[in-house]
PDB file of C-alpha atoms and ligand atoms in Angstrom:
ATOM      1  CA  UNK A   1     116.738  13.423 -65.988  1.00 96.00           C
ATOM      2  CA  UNK A   2     113.226  12.060 -66.574  1.00 97.00           C
ATOM      3  CA  UNK A   3     113.228   9.123 -68.937  1.00 98.00           C
ATOM      4  CA  UNK A   4     109.791   7.656 -69.679  1.00 98.00           C
ATOM      5  CA  UNK A   5     109.510   4.543 -71.830  1.00 98.00           C
ATOM      6  CA  UNK A   6     106.024   4.247 -73.304  1.00 98.00           C
ATOM      7  CA  UNK A   7     105.528   0.618 -74.183  1.00 97.00           C
ATOM      8  CA  UNK A   8     102.753  -1.105 -76.127  1.00 97.00           C
ATOM      9  CA  UNK A   9     101.721  -2.906 -79.312  1.00 97.00           C
ATOM     10  CA  UNK A  10     101.256  -1.084 -82.651  1.00 97.00           C
ATOM     11  CA  UNK A  11      98.186   1.102 -82.407  1.00 96.00           C
ATOM     12  CA  UNK A  12      98.099   1.176 -78.588  1.00 98.00           C
ATOM     13  CA  UNK A  13      98.138   4.976 -78.588  1.00 97.00           C
ATOM     14  CA  UNK A  14     101.806   5.499 -77.755  1.00 98.00           C
ATOM     15  CA  UNK A  15     102.243   8.246 -80.334  1.00 97.00           C
ATOM     16  CA  UNK A  16      98.921   9.908 -79.465  1.00 97.00           C
ATOM     17  CA  UNK A  17      99.689  10.018 -75.738  1.00 98.00           C
ATOM     18  CA  UNK A  18     103.429  10.751 -76.049  1.00 98.00           C
ATOM     19  CA  UNK A  19     102.664  14.082 -77.747  1.00 98.00           C
ATOM     20  CA  UNK A  20     100.384  15.102 -74.865  1.00 98.00           C
ATOM     21  CA  UNK A  21     102.834  13.972 -72.169  1.00 98.00           C
ATOM     22  CA  UNK A  22     105.741  15.810 -73.800  1.00 98.00           C
ATOM     23  CA  UNK A  23     103.668  18.988 -74.009  1.00 98.00           C
ATOM     24  CA  UNK A  24     102.465  18.829 -70.393  1.00 98.00           C
ATOM     25  CA  UNK A  25     105.855  18.137 -68.798  1.00 97.00           C
ATOM     26  CA  UNK A  26     108.116  19.993 -71.265  1.00 97.00           C
ATOM     27  CA  UNK A  27     109.914  16.790 -72.267  1.00 98.00           C
ATOM     28  CA  UNK A  28     111.164  15.770 -75.692  1.00 98.00           C
ATOM     29  CA  UNK A  29     108.986  13.290 -77.592  1.00 98.00           C
ATOM     30  CA  UNK A  30     111.185  10.781 -79.406  1.00 98.00           C
ATOM     31  CA  UNK A  31     109.196   8.597 -81.822  1.00 98.00           C
ATOM     32  CA  UNK A  32     111.516   6.232 -83.661  1.00 98.00           C
ATOM     33  CA  UNK A  33     108.661   5.524 -86.096  1.00 96.00           C
ATOM     34  CA  UNK A  34     108.343   9.253 -86.946  1.00 97.00           C
ATOM     35  CA  UNK A  35     112.132   9.615 -87.291  1.00 97.00           C
ATOM     36  CA  UNK A  36     112.286   6.665 -89.696  1.00 97.00           C
ATOM     37  CA  UNK A  37     109.229   7.812 -91.697  1.00 96.00           C
ATOM     38  CA  UNK A  38     110.834  11.265 -92.150  1.00 97.00           C
ATOM     39  CA  UNK A  39     114.008   9.599 -93.495  1.00 97.00           C
ATOM     40  CA  UNK A  40     111.921   7.499 -95.907  1.00 96.00           C
ATOM     41  CA  UNK A  41     109.909  10.450 -97.175  1.00 96.00           C
ATOM     42  CA  UNK A  42     113.078  12.486 -97.777  1.00 97.00           C
ATOM     43  CA  UNK A  43     114.695   9.461 -99.500  1.00 97.00           C
ATOM     44  CA  UNK A  44     117.896   9.833 -97.459  1.00 97.00           C
ATOM     45  CA  UNK A  45     120.446   6.958 -97.566  1.00 95.00           C
ATOM     46  CA  UNK A  46     119.060   5.775 -94.201  1.00 95.00           C
ATOM     47  CA  UNK A  47     115.481   6.095 -95.506  1.00 97.00           C
ATOM     48  CA  UNK A  48     116.265   4.006 -98.582  1.00 97.00           C
ATOM     49  CA  UNK A  49     117.788   1.333 -96.353  1.00 96.00           C
ATOM     50  CA  UNK A  50     114.762   1.011 -94.040  1.00 97.00           C
ATOM     51  CA  UNK A  51     111.894   1.603 -96.504  1.00 96.00           C
ATOM     52  CA  UNK A  52     111.145  -1.999 -97.390  1.00 96.00           C
ATOM     53  CA  UNK A  53     111.327  -3.275 -93.789  1.00 96.00           C
ATOM     54  CA  UNK A  54     108.938  -0.581 -92.625  1.00 96.00           C
ATOM     55  CA  UNK A  55     106.463  -1.040 -95.453  1.00 95.00           C
ATOM     56  CA  UNK A  56     106.273  -4.789 -94.831  1.00 96.00           C
ATOM     57  CA  UNK A  57     105.870  -4.355 -91.062  1.00 96.00           C
ATOM     58  CA  UNK A  58     109.291  -5.784 -90.143  1.00 97.00           C
ATOM     59  CA  UNK A  59     111.432  -4.198 -87.458  1.00 97.00           C
ATOM     60  CA  UNK A  60     114.377  -2.119 -88.636  1.00 97.00           C
ATOM     61  CA  UNK A  61     117.828  -3.357 -87.525  1.00 97.00           C
ATOM     62  CA  UNK A  62     118.798  -2.832 -83.905  1.00 97.00           C
ATOM     63  CA  UNK A  63     122.127  -1.360 -84.939  1.00 97.00           C
ATOM     64  CA  UNK A  64     120.511   1.533 -86.833  1.00 96.00           C
ATOM     65  CA  UNK A  65     117.953   2.234 -84.130  1.00 97.00           C
ATOM     66  CA  UNK A  66     120.585   2.284 -81.394  1.00 96.00           C
ATOM     67  CA  UNK A  67     122.688   4.794 -83.368  1.00 96.00           C
ATOM     68  CA  UNK A  68     119.620   6.990 -83.924  1.00 96.00           C
ATOM     69  CA  UNK A  69     118.652   6.939 -80.243  1.00 97.00           C
ATOM     70  CA  UNK A  70     122.161   7.685 -79.009  1.00 96.00           C
ATOM     71  CA  UNK A  71     122.445  10.678 -81.314  1.00 96.00           C
ATOM     72  CA  UNK A  72     119.045  12.071 -80.204  1.00 97.00           C
ATOM     73  CA  UNK A  73     119.933  11.748 -76.505  1.00 96.00           C
ATOM     74  CA  UNK A  74     123.358  13.339 -76.956  1.00 96.00           C
ATOM     75  CA  UNK A  75     121.934  16.266 -78.930  1.00 96.00           C
ATOM     76  CA  UNK A  76     119.291  17.083 -76.301  1.00 96.00           C
ATOM     77  CA  UNK A  77     121.132  16.788 -73.009  1.00 94.00           C
ATOM     78  CA  UNK A  78     119.783  20.112 -71.737  1.00 94.00           C
ATOM     79  CA  UNK A  79     116.132  19.025 -71.933  1.00 95.00           C
ATOM     80  CA  UNK A  80     114.519  17.979 -68.590  1.00 96.00           C
ATOM     81  CA  UNK A  81     113.082  14.717 -69.892  1.00 97.00           C
ATOM     82  CA  UNK A  82     112.366  12.339 -72.772  1.00 98.00           C
ATOM     83  CA  UNK A  83     109.289  10.323 -73.741  1.00 98.00           C
ATOM     84  CA  UNK A  84     110.531   7.325 -75.680  1.00 98.00           C
ATOM     85  CA  UNK A  85     107.752   6.186 -78.041  1.00 98.00           C
ATOM     86  CA  UNK A  86     108.493   2.955 -79.925  1.00 97.00           C
ATOM     87  CA  UNK A  87     111.965   2.382 -78.492  1.00 98.00           C
ATOM     88  CA  UNK A  88     113.176  -0.012 -77.199  1.00 98.00           C
ATOM     89  CA  UNK A  89     111.395  -2.687 -79.234  1.00 98.00           C
ATOM     90  CA  UNK A  90     113.785  -5.631 -78.691  1.00 98.00           C
ATOM     91  CA  UNK A  91     115.738  -6.973 -75.702  1.00 98.00           C
ATOM     92  CA  UNK A  92     118.966  -5.964 -77.441  1.00 98.00           C
ATOM     93  CA  UNK A  93     117.715  -2.369 -77.844  1.00 98.00           C
ATOM     94  CA  UNK A  94     116.711  -2.321 -74.151  1.00 98.00           C
ATOM     95  CA  UNK A  95     120.132  -3.533 -73.039  1.00 98.00           C
ATOM     96  CA  UNK A  96     121.876  -0.965 -75.241  1.00 98.00           C
ATOM     97  CA  UNK A  97     119.573   1.785 -73.925  1.00 98.00           C
ATOM     98  CA  UNK A  98     120.540   0.866 -70.352  1.00 97.00           C
ATOM     99  CA  UNK A  99     124.225   1.144 -71.296  1.00 97.00           C
ATOM    100  CA  UNK A 100     123.707   4.486 -73.076  1.00 96.00           C
ATOM    101  CA  UNK A 101     121.849   5.948 -70.108  1.00 97.00           C
ATOM    102  CA  UNK A 102     124.490   4.677 -67.706  1.00 97.00           C
ATOM    103  CA  UNK A 103     127.213   6.403 -69.750  1.00 96.00           C
ATOM    104  CA  UNK A 104     125.227   9.640 -69.442  1.00 95.00           C
ATOM    105  CA  UNK A 105     124.688   9.148 -65.702  1.00 96.00           C
ATOM    106  CA  UNK A 106     120.924   8.727 -66.260  1.00 97.00           C
ATOM    107  CA  UNK A 107     118.433   5.883 -65.836  1.00 97.00           C
ATOM    108  CA  UNK A 108     114.859   5.015 -66.799  1.00 98.00           C
ATOM    109  CA  UNK A 109     112.436   6.711 -64.406  1.00 97.00           C
ATOM    110  CA  UNK A 110     109.177   5.146 -65.658  1.00 98.00           C
ATOM    111  CA  UNK A 111     108.144   2.360 -67.974  1.00 98.00           C
ATOM    112  CA  UNK A 112     104.439   2.459 -68.768  1.00 98.00           C
ATOM    113  CA  UNK A 113     102.801  -0.386 -70.607  1.00 98.00           C
ATOM    114  CA  UNK A 114      99.637   0.653 -72.482  1.00 98.00           C
ATOM    115  CA  UNK A 115      97.295  -2.332 -72.676  1.00 98.00           C
ATOM    116  CA  UNK A 116      94.879  -2.655 -75.605  1.00 98.00           C
ATOM    117  CA  UNK A 117      93.251  -5.858 -76.922  1.00 97.00           C
ATOM    118  CA  UNK A 118      94.098  -7.080 -80.406  1.00 96.00           C
ATOM    119  CA  UNK A 119      90.652  -6.492 -81.995  1.00 96.00           C
ATOM    120  CA  UNK A 120      90.770  -2.844 -80.929  1.00 97.00           C
ATOM    121  CA  UNK A 121      94.338  -2.443 -82.259  1.00 97.00           C
ATOM    122  CA  UNK A 122      93.399  -3.753 -85.697  1.00 96.00           C
ATOM    123  CA  UNK A 123      90.267  -1.573 -85.754  1.00 96.00           C
ATOM    124  CA  UNK A 124      92.266   1.576 -84.932  1.00 96.00           C
ATOM    125  CA  UNK A 125      94.972   0.894 -87.491  1.00 95.00           C
ATOM    126  CA  UNK A 126      92.423   0.227 -90.241  1.00 95.00           C
ATOM    127  CA  UNK A 127      90.724   3.537 -89.434  1.00 95.00           C
ATOM    128  CA  UNK A 128      94.127   5.270 -89.590  1.00 94.00           C
ATOM    129  CA  UNK A 129      94.731   3.589 -92.967  1.00 93.00           C
ATOM    130  CA  UNK A 130      91.611   5.307 -94.307  1.00 93.00           C
ATOM    131  CA  UNK A 131      92.479   8.672 -92.752  1.00 94.00           C
ATOM    132  CA  UNK A 132      96.236   8.865 -93.321  1.00 92.00           C
ATOM    133  CA  UNK A 133      97.037   6.177 -95.895  1.00 88.00           C
ATOM    134  CA  UNK A 134     100.116   4.913 -94.054  1.00 89.00           C
ATOM    135  CA  UNK A 135     101.724   2.159 -96.138  1.00 88.00           C
ATOM    136  CA  UNK A 136     102.065  -0.153 -93.115  1.00 93.00           C
ATOM    137  CA  UNK A 137      98.395   0.051 -92.106  1.00 94.00           C
ATOM    138  CA  UNK A 138      97.020  -2.530 -94.573  1.00 94.00           C
ATOM    139  CA  UNK A 139      95.396  -5.617 -93.063  1.00 92.00           C
ATOM    140  CA  UNK A 140      98.226  -7.938 -94.102  1.00 94.00           C
ATOM    141  CA  UNK A 141     101.004  -5.644 -92.850  1.00 95.00           C
ATOM    142  CA  UNK A 142      99.159  -4.999 -89.569  1.00 96.00           C
ATOM    143  CA  UNK A 143      99.103  -8.798 -89.023  1.00 95.00           C
ATOM    144  CA  UNK A 144     102.842  -8.904 -89.615  1.00 96.00           C
ATOM    145  CA  UNK A 145     103.463  -6.009 -87.235  1.00 97.00           C
ATOM    146  CA  UNK A 146     101.519  -7.843 -84.534  1.00 97.00           C
ATOM    147  CA  UNK A 147     103.558 -11.033 -85.164  1.00 97.00           C
ATOM    148  CA  UNK A 148     106.750  -8.991 -84.830  1.00 97.00           C
ATOM    149  CA  UNK A 149     105.404  -7.430 -81.649  1.00 97.00           C
ATOM    150  CA  UNK A 150     104.682 -10.828 -80.061  1.00 97.00           C
ATOM    151  CA  UNK A 151     108.012 -12.281 -81.157  1.00 98.00           C
ATOM    152  CA  UNK A 152     110.425  -9.437 -80.400  1.00 98.00           C
ATOM    153  CA  UNK A 153     108.786  -6.680 -78.343  1.00 98.00           C
ATOM    154  CA  UNK A 154     106.423  -8.390 -75.885  1.00 97.00           C
ATOM    155  CA  UNK A 155     109.324 -10.295 -74.226  1.00 97.00           C
ATOM    156  CA  UNK A 156     110.476  -6.860 -73.012  1.00 97.00           C
ATOM    157  CA  UNK A 157     107.652  -6.973 -70.453  1.00 96.00           C
ATOM    158  CA  UNK A 158     109.623  -9.650 -68.600  1.00 96.00           C
ATOM    159  CA  UNK A 159     112.785  -7.585 -68.931  1.00 97.00           C
ATOM    160  CA  UNK A 160     111.103  -4.560 -67.334  1.00 97.00           C
ATOM    161  CA  UNK A 161     108.424  -5.935 -65.002  1.00 93.00           C
ATOM    162  CA  UNK A 162     110.604  -5.848 -61.861  1.00 95.00           C
ATOM    163  CA  UNK A 163     111.831  -2.300 -62.511  1.00 96.00           C
ATOM    164  CA  UNK A 164     110.577  -0.036 -59.667  1.00 96.00           C
ATOM    165  CA  UNK A 165     109.182   2.435 -62.248  1.00 97.00           C
ATOM    166  CA  UNK A 166     107.077  -0.140 -64.131  1.00 97.00           C
ATOM    167  CA  UNK A 167     103.315   0.567 -64.385  1.00 97.00           C
ATOM    168  CA  UNK A 168     100.410  -0.887 -66.394  1.00 96.00           C
ATOM    169  CA  UNK A 169      97.757   1.445 -67.797  1.00 98.00           C
ATOM    170  CA  UNK A 170      94.578   0.457 -69.651  1.00 97.00           C
ATOM    171  CA  UNK A 171      94.722   2.040 -73.117  1.00 98.00           C
ATOM    172  CA  UNK A 172      91.060   1.529 -74.098  1.00 98.00           C
ATOM    173  CA  UNK A 173      88.624   4.424 -73.689  1.00 97.00           C
ATOM    174  CA  UNK A 174      88.686   8.080 -74.565  1.00 97.00           C
ATOM    175  CA  UNK A 175      92.047   9.742 -75.196  1.00 98.00           C
ATOM    176  CA  UNK A 176      91.672  12.333 -72.381  1.00 98.00           C
ATOM    177  CA  UNK A 177      90.717   9.674 -69.811  1.00 98.00           C
ATOM    178  CA  UNK A 178      93.747   7.553 -70.734  1.00 98.00           C
ATOM    179  CA  UNK A 179      95.958  10.653 -70.572  1.00 98.00           C
ATOM    180  CA  UNK A 180      94.785  11.309 -66.983  1.00 98.00           C
ATOM    181  CA  UNK A 181      95.654   7.725 -65.996  1.00 98.00           C
ATOM    182  CA  UNK A 182      99.079   8.104 -67.593  1.00 98.00           C
ATOM    183  CA  UNK A 183      99.795  11.369 -65.721  1.00 98.00           C
ATOM    184  CA  UNK A 184      98.798   9.669 -62.473  1.00 97.00           C
ATOM    185  CA  UNK A 185     101.203   6.809 -63.215  1.00 97.00           C
ATOM    186  CA  UNK A 186     103.987   9.271 -64.105  1.00 97.00           C
ATOM    187  CA  UNK A 187     103.511  11.269 -60.915  1.00 96.00           C
ATOM    188  CA  UNK A 188     102.966   8.296 -58.560  1.00 92.00           C
ATOM    189  CA  UNK A 189     105.570   7.498 -55.905  1.00 79.00           C
ATOM    190  CA  UNK A 190     107.866   4.637 -56.854  1.00 72.00           C
TER     191      UNK A 190
HETATM  192  P1  B4P B   1     105.544   3.256 -85.067  1.00 72.54           P
HETATM  193  O1  B4P B   1     105.375   4.561 -85.721  1.00 72.54           O
HETATM  194  O2  B4P B   1     106.094   3.256 -83.668  1.00 72.54           O
HETATM  195  O3  B4P B   1     104.115   2.555 -85.219  1.00 72.54           O
HETATM  196  P2  B4P B   1     102.943   2.223 -84.247  1.00 72.54           P
HETATM  197  O4  B4P B   1     103.395   1.173 -83.279  1.00 72.54           O
HETATM  198  O5  B4P B   1     101.788   1.952 -85.113  1.00 72.54           O
HETATM  199  O6  B4P B   1     102.657   3.576 -83.466  1.00 72.54           O
HETATM  200  P3  B4P B   1     101.671   3.863 -82.303  1.00 72.54           P
HETATM  201  O7  B4P B   1     101.357   2.687 -81.416  1.00 72.54           O
HETATM  202  O8  B4P B   1     102.346   5.020 -81.645  1.00 72.54           O
HETATM  203  O9  B4P B   1     100.361   4.318 -83.027  1.00 72.54           O
HETATM  204  P4  B4P B   1      99.279   5.232 -82.275  1.00 72.54           P
HETATM  205  O10 B4P B   1      98.876   4.424 -81.106  1.00 72.54           O
HETATM  206  O11 B4P B   1      99.692   6.603 -82.067  1.00 72.54           O
HETATM  207  O12 B4P B   1     106.494   2.278 -85.914  1.00 72.54           O
HETATM  208  C1  B4P B   1     106.306   2.027 -87.296  1.00 72.54           C
HETATM  209  C2  B4P B   1     107.423   1.120 -87.866  1.00 72.54           C
HETATM  210  O13 B4P B   1     108.738   1.739 -87.659  1.00 72.54           O
HETATM  211  C3  B4P B   1     107.590  -0.254 -87.216  1.00 72.54           C
HETATM  212  O14 B4P B   1     106.682  -1.201 -87.749  1.00 72.54           O
HETATM  213  C4  B4P B   1     109.068  -0.562 -87.566  1.00 72.54           C
HETATM  214  O15 B4P B   1     109.225  -0.983 -88.910  1.00 72.54           O
HETATM  215  C5  B4P B   1     109.757   0.774 -87.421  1.00 72.54           C
HETATM  216  N1  B4P B   1     110.319   1.004 -86.080  1.00 72.54           N
HETATM  217  C6  B4P B   1     109.974   2.028 -85.227  1.00 72.54           C
HETATM  218  N2  B4P B   1     110.674   1.941 -84.089  1.00 72.54           N
HETATM  219  C7  B4P B   1     111.488   0.843 -84.208  1.00 72.54           C
HETATM  220  C8  B4P B   1     112.426   0.220 -83.324  1.00 72.54           C
HETATM  221  N3  B4P B   1     112.693   0.713 -82.116  1.00 72.54           N
HETATM  222  N4  B4P B   1     113.069  -0.909 -83.753  1.00 72.54           N
HETATM  223  C9  B4P B   1     112.833  -1.392 -84.981  1.00 72.54           C
HETATM  224  N5  B4P B   1     111.956  -0.860 -85.853  1.00 72.54           N
HETATM  225  C10 B4P B   1     111.272   0.254 -85.475  1.00 72.54           C
HETATM  226  O16 B4P B   1      98.143   5.343 -83.275  1.00 72.54           O
HETATM  227  C11 B4P B   1      97.199   4.330 -83.571  1.00 72.54           C
HETATM  228  C12 B4P B   1      95.872   4.917 -84.026  1.00 72.54           C
HETATM  229  O17 B4P B   1      94.938   4.801 -82.947  1.00 72.54           O
HETATM  230  C13 B4P B   1      95.900   6.405 -84.393  1.00 72.54           C
HETATM  231  O18 B4P B   1      95.150   6.582 -85.561  1.00 72.54           O
HETATM  232  C14 B4P B   1      95.236   7.108 -83.215  1.00 72.54           C
HETATM  233  O19 B4P B   1      94.525   8.260 -83.595  1.00 72.54           O
HETATM  234  C15 B4P B   1      94.301   6.041 -82.708  1.00 72.54           C
HETATM  235  N6  B4P B   1      94.079   6.105 -81.271  1.00 72.54           N
HETATM  236  C16 B4P B   1      94.982   6.430 -80.332  1.00 72.54           C
HETATM  237  N7  B4P B   1      94.423   6.369 -79.099  1.00 72.54           N
HETATM  238  C17 B4P B   1      93.124   5.983 -79.281  1.00 72.54           C
HETATM  239  C18 B4P B   1      92.030   5.730 -78.383  1.00 72.54           C
HETATM  240  N8  B4P B   1      92.129   5.857 -77.056  1.00 72.54           N
HETATM  241  N9  B4P B   1      90.855   5.325 -78.920  1.00 72.54           N
HETATM  242  C19 B4P B   1      90.705   5.202 -80.262  1.00 72.54           C
HETATM  243  N10 B4P B   1      91.707   5.433 -81.156  1.00 72.54           N
HETATM  244  C20 B4P B   1      92.900   5.816 -80.668  1.00 72.54           C
END
């Protein structure tokens, strides 16, 4: 089983690139952000629970995210691979993911960190705010999302950096050029 973890700050291009990777390799794209936004827009009990955290740029509870991820993996066991976009986002989520994969007899094949400087991230998210009107793309909420990233998600780099499948890719430049670099990293020998 191919398990790719696409790692990076908000706005790094994880979602943009994950769609292309999933299409090229025939893997399933799992965006926890998209899953949660769909729950919010359908006002499901889960959506109502997570709405305020998401709109203020806070992370949603680990417990909920772990349940969501486990159910997605179990439902799609026949697929040849997964691109995990936005999960794990905390050390606890990463540890639980390792346990889940172990239970399934799988393991992470690649962890790719997409590197983009903070000025560029804010610029991209403000453009998206104009184009898509996402509630968490206002200047104040973006700041909060970056604080959350530094506090809870960035420490995952230390958790993963000695993994044999870990790679760094520069996420600044045109989307096709970055996609080529990502494919190279995916296909490189470990
Ligand atoms: P996400 O949906 O994962 O939000 P994101 O980090 O902004 O997505 P992404 O980084 O994929 O954005 P993209 O680059 O595609 O999460 C939203 C919220 O959900 C979180 O704040 C949290 O509340 C909750 N959540 C999700 N997962 C969770 C978890 N595991 N635990 C707890 N809470 C969780 O897009 C950025 C923009 O840049 C786009 O407009 C794109 O077009 C543009 N762009 C992309 N590549 C570009 C390039 N090369 N050049 C210029 N622009 C580019």
